[in-house]
PDB file of C-alpha atoms and ligand atoms in Angstrom:
ATOM      1  CA  UNK A   1     -15.276   8.128  26.993  1.00 59.00           C
ATOM      2  CA  UNK A   2     -15.918   8.345  23.303  1.00 67.00           C
ATOM      3  CA  UNK A   3     -17.095   5.536  21.096  1.00 75.00           C
ATOM      4  CA  UNK A   4     -13.995   5.841  19.011  1.00 86.00           C
ATOM      5  CA  UNK A   5     -11.435   5.528  21.865  1.00 89.00           C
ATOM      6  CA  UNK A   6     -10.316   1.966  21.122  1.00 94.00           C
ATOM      7  CA  UNK A   7     -10.201   2.453  17.403  1.00 96.00           C
ATOM      8  CA  UNK A   8      -6.723   2.132  16.006  1.00 97.00           C
ATOM      9  CA  UNK A   9      -4.138   4.709  15.318  1.00 98.00           C
ATOM     10  CA  UNK A  10      -3.266   4.436  11.643  1.00 98.00           C
ATOM     11  CA  UNK A  11       0.390   5.108  10.701  1.00 98.00           C
ATOM     12  CA  UNK A  12       1.789   5.148   7.215  1.00 98.00           C
ATOM     13  CA  UNK A  13       5.059   5.599   5.417  1.00 97.00           C
ATOM     14  CA  UNK A  14       6.507   4.773   1.966  1.00 96.00           C
ATOM     15  CA  UNK A  15       8.170   1.758   3.550  1.00 94.00           C
ATOM     16  CA  UNK A  16       9.496   0.570   6.795  1.00 92.00           C
ATOM     17  CA  UNK A  17      11.349   3.792   7.961  1.00 93.00           C
ATOM     18  CA  UNK A  18       8.140   5.062   9.560  1.00 96.00           C
ATOM     19  CA  UNK A  19       8.415   2.231  12.076  1.00 96.00           C
ATOM     20  CA  UNK A  20      10.688   4.592  13.972  1.00 95.00           C
ATOM     21  CA  UNK A  21       7.590   6.725  14.630  1.00 97.00           C
ATOM     22  CA  UNK A  22       5.474   3.661  15.383  1.00 97.00           C
ATOM     23  CA  UNK A  23       8.072   2.589  17.890  1.00 96.00           C
ATOM     24  CA  UNK A  24       8.009   5.988  19.719  1.00 97.00           C
ATOM     25  CA  UNK A  25       4.200   5.912  19.697  1.00 98.00           C
ATOM     26  CA  UNK A  26       4.141   2.350  21.124  1.00 96.00           C
ATOM     27  CA  UNK A  27       6.554   3.381  23.885  1.00 96.00           C
ATOM     28  CA  UNK A  28       4.604   6.514  24.923  1.00 97.00           C
ATOM     29  CA  UNK A  29       1.140   5.120  24.331  1.00 97.00           C
ATOM     30  CA  UNK A  30       1.200   1.352  25.023  1.00 96.00           C
ATOM     31  CA  UNK A  31      -2.553   1.070  25.235  1.00 96.00           C
ATOM     32  CA  UNK A  32      -3.183   2.221  21.669  1.00 97.00           C
ATOM     33  CA  UNK A  33      -4.098  -0.262  18.931  1.00 97.00           C
ATOM     34  CA  UNK A  34      -1.880   0.408  15.844  1.00 97.00           C
ATOM     35  CA  UNK A  35      -2.273  -0.284  12.165  1.00 98.00           C
ATOM     36  CA  UNK A  36       0.939   0.483  10.195  1.00 98.00           C
ATOM     37  CA  UNK A  37       0.899   0.643   6.409  1.00 98.00           C
ATOM     38  CA  UNK A  38       4.181   0.708   4.464  1.00 97.00           C
ATOM     39  CA  UNK A  39       3.767   1.408   0.710  1.00 97.00           C
ATOM     40  CA  UNK A  40       6.767  -0.776  -0.179  1.00 95.00           C
ATOM     41  CA  UNK A  41       5.322  -1.307  -3.758  1.00 95.00           C
ATOM     42  CA  UNK A  42       6.003   2.398  -4.454  1.00 96.00           C
ATOM     43  CA  UNK A  43       9.040   3.327  -2.404  1.00 94.00           C
ATOM     44  CA  UNK A  44      10.975   5.499  -2.426  1.00 95.00           C
ATOM     45  CA  UNK A  45       8.724   8.432  -2.339  1.00 97.00           C
ATOM     46  CA  UNK A  46      11.665  10.796  -2.048  1.00 96.00           C
ATOM     47  CA  UNK A  47      12.343  10.848  -5.848  1.00 95.00           C
ATOM     48  CA  UNK A  48       8.656  11.055  -6.877  1.00 97.00           C
ATOM     49  CA  UNK A  49       6.678  14.062  -8.079  1.00 98.00           C
ATOM     50  CA  UNK A  50       4.171  15.838  -5.776  1.00 97.00           C
ATOM     51  CA  UNK A  51       1.134  14.571  -7.800  1.00 98.00           C
ATOM     52  CA  UNK A  52       2.271  10.976  -7.495  1.00 98.00           C
ATOM     53  CA  UNK A  53       2.955  11.265  -3.742  1.00 98.00           C
ATOM     54  CA  UNK A  54      -0.465  12.880  -3.290  1.00 98.00           C
ATOM     55  CA  UNK A  55      -2.145  10.070  -5.157  1.00 98.00           C
ATOM     56  CA  UNK A  56      -0.423   7.249  -3.136  1.00 98.00           C
ATOM     57  CA  UNK A  57      -0.959   9.061   0.259  1.00 98.00           C
ATOM     58  CA  UNK A  58      -4.689   9.727  -0.522  1.00 98.00           C
ATOM     59  CA  UNK A  59      -5.286   6.042  -1.319  1.00 98.00           C
ATOM     60  CA  UNK A  60      -3.630   4.883   1.892  1.00 98.00           C
ATOM     61  CA  UNK A  61      -5.602   7.461   3.872  1.00 98.00           C
ATOM     62  CA  UNK A  62      -8.837   6.020   2.405  1.00 98.00           C
ATOM     63  CA  UNK A  63      -7.727   2.559   3.355  1.00 98.00           C
ATOM     64  CA  UNK A  64      -6.924   3.539   6.911  1.00 98.00           C
ATOM     65  CA  UNK A  65     -10.203   5.289   7.368  1.00 97.00           C
ATOM     66  CA  UNK A  66     -11.848   2.151   6.089  1.00 97.00           C
ATOM     67  CA  UNK A  67     -10.054   0.355   8.936  1.00 97.00           C
ATOM     68  CA  UNK A  68     -11.838   2.767  11.351  1.00 97.00           C
ATOM     69  CA  UNK A  69      -8.631   4.598  12.389  1.00 98.00           C
ATOM     70  CA  UNK A  70      -9.445   7.494  14.746  1.00 97.00           C
ATOM     71  CA  UNK A  71      -6.272   9.311  13.806  1.00 98.00           C
ATOM     72  CA  UNK A  72      -3.797   9.053  10.856  1.00 98.00           C
ATOM     73  CA  UNK A  73      -0.130   9.667  11.488  1.00 98.00           C
ATOM     74  CA  UNK A  74       1.784  10.445   8.381  1.00 98.00           C
ATOM     75  CA  UNK A  75       5.107   8.845   9.463  1.00 98.00           C
ATOM     76  CA  UNK A  76       6.867  10.005   6.338  1.00 98.00           C
ATOM     77  CA  UNK A  77       8.405  13.421   5.853  1.00 98.00           C
ATOM     78  CA  UNK A  78       8.084  13.238   2.073  1.00 98.00           C
ATOM     79  CA  UNK A  79       4.321  12.621   2.282  1.00 98.00           C
ATOM     80  CA  UNK A  80       3.992  15.165   5.015  1.00 98.00           C
ATOM     81  CA  UNK A  81       5.878  17.799   3.015  1.00 98.00           C
ATOM     82  CA  UNK A  82       3.939  17.188  -0.242  1.00 98.00           C
ATOM     83  CA  UNK A  83       0.540  15.758   0.613  1.00 98.00           C
ATOM     84  CA  UNK A  84      -0.519  16.989   4.085  1.00 98.00           C
ATOM     85  CA  UNK A  85      -3.434  19.167   2.795  1.00 98.00           C
ATOM     86  CA  UNK A  86      -4.665  16.425   0.417  1.00 98.00           C
ATOM     87  CA  UNK A  87      -4.557  13.864   3.239  1.00 98.00           C
ATOM     88  CA  UNK A  88      -6.476  16.232   5.518  1.00 98.00           C
ATOM     89  CA  UNK A  89      -9.042  16.720   2.786  1.00 98.00           C
ATOM     90  CA  UNK A  90      -9.386  13.040   2.233  1.00 97.00           C
ATOM     91  CA  UNK A  91      -9.809  12.394   5.998  1.00 97.00           C
ATOM     92  CA  UNK A  92     -12.388  15.232   6.355  1.00 96.00           C
ATOM     93  CA  UNK A  93     -14.029  14.875   9.725  1.00 95.00           C
ATOM     94  CA  UNK A  94     -13.641  11.125   9.861  1.00 95.00           C
ATOM     95  CA  UNK A  95     -10.091  11.102  11.375  1.00 96.00           C
ATOM     96  CA  UNK A  96      -7.587  13.553  12.742  1.00 96.00           C
ATOM     97  CA  UNK A  97      -4.387  13.844  10.749  1.00 98.00           C
ATOM     98  CA  UNK A  98      -1.008  14.234  12.428  1.00 98.00           C
ATOM     99  CA  UNK A  99       2.054  14.744  10.262  1.00 98.00           C
ATOM    100  CA  UNK A 100       5.756  14.588  11.178  1.00 98.00           C
ATOM    101  CA  UNK A 101       6.551  18.193  10.162  1.00 98.00           C
ATOM    102  CA  UNK A 102       4.143  20.498  12.010  1.00 98.00           C
ATOM    103  CA  UNK A 103       4.964  19.211  15.570  1.00 98.00           C
ATOM    104  CA  UNK A 104       8.691  19.587  14.903  1.00 98.00           C
ATOM    105  CA  UNK A 105       8.308  23.054  13.334  1.00 98.00           C
ATOM    106  CA  UNK A 106       6.327  24.180  16.465  1.00 97.00           C
ATOM    107  CA  UNK A 107       9.025  22.682  18.735  1.00 96.00           C
ATOM    108  CA  UNK A 108      11.827  24.462  16.866  1.00 96.00           C
ATOM    109  CA  UNK A 109      10.107  27.812  16.297  1.00 93.00           C
ATOM    110  CA  UNK A 110       9.189  28.273  19.914  1.00 90.00           C
ATOM    111  CA  UNK A 111      12.650  27.573  21.261  1.00 88.00           C
ATOM    112  CA  UNK A 112      14.725  30.700  21.618  1.00 82.00           C
ATOM    113  CA  UNK A 113      18.123  29.058  21.304  1.00 88.00           C
ATOM    114  CA  UNK A 114      17.802  28.380  17.560  1.00 93.00           C
ATOM    115  CA  UNK A 115      19.118  31.133  15.258  1.00 94.00           C
ATOM    116  CA  UNK A 116      20.028  28.990  12.233  1.00 96.00           C
ATOM    117  CA  UNK A 117      18.461  25.612  11.878  1.00 97.00           C
ATOM    118  CA  UNK A 118      19.558  22.948   9.349  1.00 98.00           C
ATOM    119  CA  UNK A 119      17.264  20.437   7.737  1.00 98.00           C
ATOM    120  CA  UNK A 120      18.215  17.218   5.921  1.00 98.00           C
ATOM    121  CA  UNK A 121      15.741  14.959   4.068  1.00 98.00           C
ATOM    122  CA  UNK A 122      14.843  13.392   0.743  1.00 97.00           C
ATOM    123  CA  UNK A 123      14.847  15.436  -2.482  1.00 97.00           C
ATOM    124  CA  UNK A 124      11.033  15.707  -2.529  1.00 97.00           C
ATOM    125  CA  UNK A 125      11.008  16.934   1.122  1.00 98.00           C
ATOM    126  CA  UNK A 126      13.785  19.485   0.645  1.00 98.00           C
ATOM    127  CA  UNK A 127      12.543  20.695  -2.819  1.00 97.00           C
ATOM    128  CA  UNK A 128       9.048  21.307  -1.404  1.00 98.00           C
ATOM    129  CA  UNK A 129      10.406  24.030   0.910  1.00 98.00           C
ATOM    130  CA  UNK A 130       7.732  23.051   3.408  1.00 98.00           C
ATOM    131  CA  UNK A 131       9.956  23.103   6.561  1.00 98.00           C
ATOM    132  CA  UNK A 132      11.360  26.482   5.633  1.00 97.00           C
ATOM    133  CA  UNK A 133       7.957  28.012   4.884  1.00 98.00           C
ATOM    134  CA  UNK A 134       6.404  26.656   8.139  1.00 98.00           C
ATOM    135  CA  UNK A 135       9.324  27.638  10.382  1.00 97.00           C
ATOM    136  CA  UNK A 136       9.384  31.223   8.874  1.00 96.00           C
ATOM    137  CA  UNK A 137       5.677  31.530   9.294  1.00 97.00           C
ATOM    138  CA  UNK A 138       6.030  30.863  13.047  1.00 96.00           C
ATOM    139  CA  UNK A 139       9.309  32.536  13.616  1.00 95.00           C
ATOM    140  CA  UNK A 140      10.757  34.805  10.860  1.00 95.00           C
ATOM    141  CA  UNK A 141      13.948  35.317  12.939  1.00 94.00           C
ATOM    142  CA  UNK A 142      15.245  31.806  12.401  1.00 96.00           C
ATOM    143  CA  UNK A 143      17.489  31.264   9.379  1.00 96.00           C
ATOM    144  CA  UNK A 144      16.802  27.958   7.681  1.00 97.00           C
ATOM    145  CA  UNK A 145      19.329  25.957   5.631  1.00 97.00           C
ATOM    146  CA  UNK A 146      18.320  22.753   3.893  1.00 98.00           C
ATOM    147  CA  UNK A 147      20.224  19.947   2.157  1.00 98.00           C
ATOM    148  CA  UNK A 148      18.822  16.879   0.371  1.00 98.00           C
ATOM    149  CA  UNK A 149      20.702  13.806   1.481  1.00 98.00           C
ATOM    150  CA  UNK A 150      19.266  11.058  -0.785  1.00 96.00           C
ATOM    151  CA  UNK A 151      22.059   8.539  -0.191  1.00 96.00           C
ATOM    152  CA  UNK A 152      21.102   8.102   3.440  1.00 97.00           C
ATOM    153  CA  UNK A 153      17.958   5.946   2.905  1.00 93.00           C
ATOM    154  CA  UNK A 154      19.536   3.248   0.738  1.00 92.00           C
ATOM    155  CA  UNK A 155      22.677   3.402   2.867  1.00 94.00           C
ATOM    156  CA  UNK A 156      20.731   2.686   6.036  1.00 92.00           C
ATOM    157  CA  UNK A 157      18.492   0.044   4.375  1.00 87.00           C
ATOM    158  CA  UNK A 158      21.600  -1.802   3.130  1.00 87.00           C
ATOM    159  CA  UNK A 159      22.979  -1.865   6.601  1.00 88.00           C
ATOM    160  CA  UNK A 160      25.827   0.656   6.222  1.00 93.00           C
ATOM    161  CA  UNK A 161      25.609   1.964   9.759  1.00 92.00           C
ATOM    162  CA  UNK A 162      28.563   2.691  12.119  1.00 90.00           C
ATOM    163  CA  UNK A 163      31.200   1.778   9.477  1.00 94.00           C
ATOM    164  CA  UNK A 164      33.645   3.544   7.196  1.00 95.00           C
ATOM    165  CA  UNK A 165      31.192   3.833   4.242  1.00 96.00           C
ATOM    166  CA  UNK A 166      28.473   5.530   6.247  1.00 96.00           C
ATOM    167  CA  UNK A 167      30.993   7.727   8.044  1.00 96.00           C
ATOM    168  CA  UNK A 168      32.351   8.908   4.713  1.00 97.00           C
ATOM    169  CA  UNK A 169      28.864   9.668   3.321  1.00 98.00           C
ATOM    170  CA  UNK A 170      27.774  11.450   6.507  1.00 98.00           C
ATOM    171  CA  UNK A 171      30.967  13.526   6.540  1.00 98.00           C
ATOM    172  CA  UNK A 172      30.631  14.407   2.877  1.00 98.00           C
ATOM    173  CA  UNK A 173      27.023  15.606   3.215  1.00 98.00           C
ATOM    174  CA  UNK A 174      27.358  17.362   6.533  1.00 98.00           C
ATOM    175  CA  UNK A 175      30.543  19.209   5.505  1.00 98.00           C
ATOM    176  CA  UNK A 176      28.670  20.982   2.635  1.00 97.00           C
ATOM    177  CA  UNK A 177      28.417  24.799   2.826  1.00 96.00           C
ATOM    178  CA  UNK A 178      24.576  24.698   3.316  1.00 94.00           C
ATOM    179  CA  UNK A 179      25.044  23.139   6.795  1.00 97.00           C
ATOM    180  CA  UNK A 180      27.733  25.360   8.304  1.00 95.00           C
ATOM    181  CA  UNK A 181      27.095  27.478  11.355  1.00 93.00           C
ATOM    182  CA  UNK A 182      23.826  25.815  12.257  1.00 97.00           C
ATOM    183  CA  UNK A 183      22.771  25.535  15.869  1.00 94.00           C
ATOM    184  CA  UNK A 184      20.287  22.580  15.393  1.00 97.00           C
ATOM    185  CA  UNK A 185      19.784  19.944  12.790  1.00 98.00           C
ATOM    186  CA  UNK A 186      16.338  18.516  12.023  1.00 98.00           C
ATOM    187  CA  UNK A 187      16.432  14.854  10.833  1.00 98.00           C
ATOM    188  CA  UNK A 188      13.682  15.414   8.188  1.00 98.00           C
ATOM    189  CA  UNK A 189      13.267  11.764   7.253  1.00 97.00           C
ATOM    190  CA  UNK A 190      11.856   8.943   9.325  1.00 94.00           C
ATOM    191  CA  UNK A 191      14.814   6.709   8.446  1.00 93.00           C
ATOM    192  CA  UNK A 192      17.450   9.026   9.944  1.00 95.00           C
ATOM    193  CA  UNK A 193      16.914   8.318  13.688  1.00 93.00           C
ATOM    194  CA  UNK A 194      18.922   5.109  12.912  1.00 93.00           C
ATOM    195  CA  UNK A 195      22.018   7.210  12.231  1.00 96.00           C
ATOM    196  CA  UNK A 196      21.286   9.911  14.793  1.00 96.00           C
ATOM    197  CA  UNK A 197      24.150   8.923  17.011  1.00 96.00           C
ATOM    198  CA  UNK A 198      26.601   8.816  14.163  1.00 97.00           C
ATOM    199  CA  UNK A 199      25.426  12.243  13.009  1.00 98.00           C
ATOM    200  CA  UNK A 200      25.801  13.625  16.530  1.00 97.00           C
ATOM    201  CA  UNK A 201      29.275  12.117  16.639  1.00 97.00           C
ATOM    202  CA  UNK A 202      30.206  14.065  13.529  1.00 97.00           C
ATOM    203  CA  UNK A 203      29.392  17.211  15.473  1.00 97.00           C
ATOM    204  CA  UNK A 204      31.316  15.955  18.570  1.00 97.00           C
ATOM    205  CA  UNK A 205      27.934  15.671  20.320  1.00 97.00           C
ATOM    206  CA  UNK A 206      27.836  19.468  20.540  1.00 96.00           C
ATOM    207  CA  UNK A 207      24.952  20.132  18.134  1.00 96.00           C
ATOM    208  CA  UNK A 208      21.277  19.600  18.909  1.00 96.00           C
ATOM    209  CA  UNK A 209      20.213  16.834  16.483  1.00 97.00           C
ATOM    210  CA  UNK A 210      16.412  16.805  16.411  1.00 97.00           C
ATOM    211  CA  UNK A 211      14.648  13.496  15.859  1.00 94.00           C
ATOM    212  CA  UNK A 212      10.917  13.883  15.149  1.00 93.00           C
ATOM    213  CA  UNK A 213       9.665  10.480  16.390  1.00 95.00           C
ATOM    214  CA  UNK A 214       9.552  11.375  20.186  1.00 94.00           C
ATOM    215  CA  UNK A 215       8.188  14.923  19.484  1.00 97.00           C
ATOM    216  CA  UNK A 216       5.471  13.450  17.243  1.00 98.00           C
ATOM    217  CA  UNK A 217       4.549  10.774  19.818  1.00 98.00           C
ATOM    218  CA  UNK A 218       4.235  13.490  22.555  1.00 97.00           C
ATOM    219  CA  UNK A 219       2.190  15.631  20.227  1.00 98.00           C
ATOM    220  CA  UNK A 220      -0.128  12.673  19.497  1.00 98.00           C
ATOM    221  CA  UNK A 221      -0.599  11.897  23.186  1.00 98.00           C
ATOM    222  CA  UNK A 222      -1.562  15.526  23.944  1.00 98.00           C
ATOM    223  CA  UNK A 223      -3.964  15.568  21.014  1.00 97.00           C
ATOM    224  CA  UNK A 224      -5.661  12.341  21.900  1.00 97.00           C
ATOM    225  CA  UNK A 225      -5.938  13.421  25.513  1.00 97.00           C
ATOM    226  CA  UNK A 226      -7.378  16.852  24.596  1.00 96.00           C
ATOM    227  CA  UNK A 227      -9.980  15.146  22.295  1.00 95.00           C
ATOM    228  CA  UNK A 228     -10.724  12.572  24.954  1.00 95.00           C
ATOM    229  CA  UNK A 229      -9.738   9.876  22.478  1.00 95.00           C
ATOM    230  CA  UNK A 230      -7.048   8.018  24.494  1.00 96.00           C
ATOM    231  CA  UNK A 231      -7.456   4.269  24.303  1.00 96.00           C
ATOM    232  CA  UNK A 232      -8.616   2.285  27.335  1.00 92.00           C
ATOM    233  CA  UNK A 233      -7.377  -1.047  25.870  1.00 87.00           C
ATOM    234  CA  UNK A 234      -5.431  -3.241  28.159  1.00 87.00           C
ATOM    235  CA  UNK A 235      -4.341  -5.718  25.487  1.00 89.00           C
ATOM    236  CA  UNK A 236      -3.463  -3.561  22.529  1.00 93.00           C
ATOM    237  CA  UNK A 237      -3.207  -5.064  19.075  1.00 94.00           C
ATOM    238  CA  UNK A 238      -0.648  -4.185  16.315  1.00 96.00           C
ATOM    239  CA  UNK A 239      -1.011  -4.830  12.633  1.00 97.00           C
ATOM    240  CA  UNK A 240       1.827  -4.243  10.041  1.00 97.00           C
ATOM    241  CA  UNK A 241       0.758  -4.134   6.433  1.00 98.00           C
ATOM    242  CA  UNK A 242       2.877  -3.616   3.306  1.00 97.00           C
ATOM    243  CA  UNK A 243       1.751  -3.153  -0.277  1.00 97.00           C
ATOM    244  CA  UNK A 244       4.540  -5.518  -1.486  1.00 96.00           C
ATOM    245  CA  UNK A 245       6.153  -8.215   0.533  1.00 96.00           C
ATOM    246  CA  UNK A 246       9.688  -9.513   0.300  1.00 93.00           C
ATOM    247  CA  UNK A 247      11.871 -11.267   2.806  1.00 94.00           C
ATOM    248  CA  UNK A 248      14.173  -8.224   2.643  1.00 90.00           C
ATOM    249  CA  UNK A 249      11.452  -5.882   4.000  1.00 91.00           C
ATOM    250  CA  UNK A 250      10.720  -8.393   6.716  1.00 94.00           C
ATOM    251  CA  UNK A 251      14.387  -8.609   7.758  1.00 92.00           C
ATOM    252  CA  UNK A 252      15.038  -4.812   7.818  1.00 91.00           C
ATOM    253  CA  UNK A 253      12.050  -4.209  10.142  1.00 93.00           C
ATOM    254  CA  UNK A 254      14.522  -5.181  12.882  1.00 90.00           C
ATOM    255  CA  UNK A 255      16.450  -1.995  12.189  1.00 89.00           C
ATOM    256  CA  UNK A 256      13.481   0.209  12.886  1.00 92.00           C
ATOM    257  CA  UNK A 257      11.281  -1.582  15.418  1.00 92.00           C
ATOM    258  CA  UNK A 258      12.569  -3.149  18.595  1.00 89.00           C
ATOM    259  CA  UNK A 259      10.247  -6.207  18.618  1.00 89.00           C
ATOM    260  CA  UNK A 260       9.938  -8.974  16.065  1.00 91.00           C
ATOM    261  CA  UNK A 261       6.985  -8.154  13.819  1.00 93.00           C
ATOM    262  CA  UNK A 262       5.255 -10.035  11.027  1.00 95.00           C
ATOM    263  CA  UNK A 263       4.528  -8.066   7.854  1.00 96.00           C
ATOM    264  CA  UNK A 264       1.202  -8.877   6.064  1.00 97.00           C
ATOM    265  CA  UNK A 265       0.841  -8.093   2.339  1.00 97.00           C
ATOM    266  CA  UNK A 266      -2.108  -6.063   1.010  1.00 96.00           C
ATOM    267  CA  UNK A 267      -1.882  -4.372  -2.259  1.00 90.00           C
ATOM    268  CA  UNK A 268      -4.354  -1.498  -2.443  1.00 94.00           C
ATOM    269  CA  UNK A 269      -3.705  -0.981  -6.157  1.00 91.00           C
TER     270      UNK A 269
HETATM  271  N1  DGL B   1      10.528   7.651   5.041  1.00 50.28           N
HETATM  272  C1  DGL B   1      10.595   8.667   3.967  1.00 50.28           C
HETATM  273  C2  DGL B   1      10.656  10.056   4.530  1.00 50.28           C
HETATM  274  O1  DGL B   1      10.468  10.264   5.724  1.00 50.28           O
HETATM  275  C3  DGL B   1      11.857   8.452   3.115  1.00 50.28           C
HETATM  276  C4  DGL B   1      11.954   7.274   2.276  1.00 50.28           C
HETATM  277  C5  DGL B   1      11.485   7.471   0.817  1.00 50.28           C
HETATM  278  O2  DGL B   1      12.093   8.194   0.040  1.00 50.28           O
HETATM  279  O3  DGL B   1      10.423   6.868   0.521  1.00 50.28           O
HETATM  280  O4  DGL B   1      10.856  10.987   3.870  1.00 50.28           O
END
């Protein structure tokens, strides 16, 4: 038992999409205390420059470390793709950093069935080339095809799910030449698990659609166990903080997290 065991797991995203990762962590690790931070004052990150994403992510990391988080989960692909090294540097030896890209890359690169993997995500995630570089570094045999699908985040947040509009947008993106002949598709954005089923349906449920939340939660459990940092809490505590509060953010949490939660506002800026 380590003194830090019952310290919280810090989780952050540009907004509420990262709650899909928080949900998977809660399911797998119910004893962990969680502090979630959604930077709703600055979303979306997907259209921002690398410097700006780094500056927001570094500030949030400092905040979560101030809250004594033992580990920081970057539940945002855009921040993971553009600011992982900066976040690690900021955390130093005070907290372990888990992003949403490295665990998925390891999962994909070590599976022999993938010859051509597709990735969809925000513009800043796809333009960074991070997935491609990391997959190629582990397994140069895998061909990687990427496509930015920026309409998905506003579409999901506005509730266009399982209807004609979302079907048309999904069909239009997934029919592009970049995504033909793939044998797996990585959902490279923490909002996308909400439309995973609809995406699978487009492929007649014959393509492996890879959702990072469960992979990241499993990775986190193995890491905490290896570092002897698993919580012994029997009555775990969850805190959900946003940098800007509106009723809208409160309402859409229901899309991403199974239980009713109350957002608290704390502007770090
Ligand atoms: N949740 C962010 C991600 O995973 C997308 C939303 C945004 O653009 O801020 O990339």
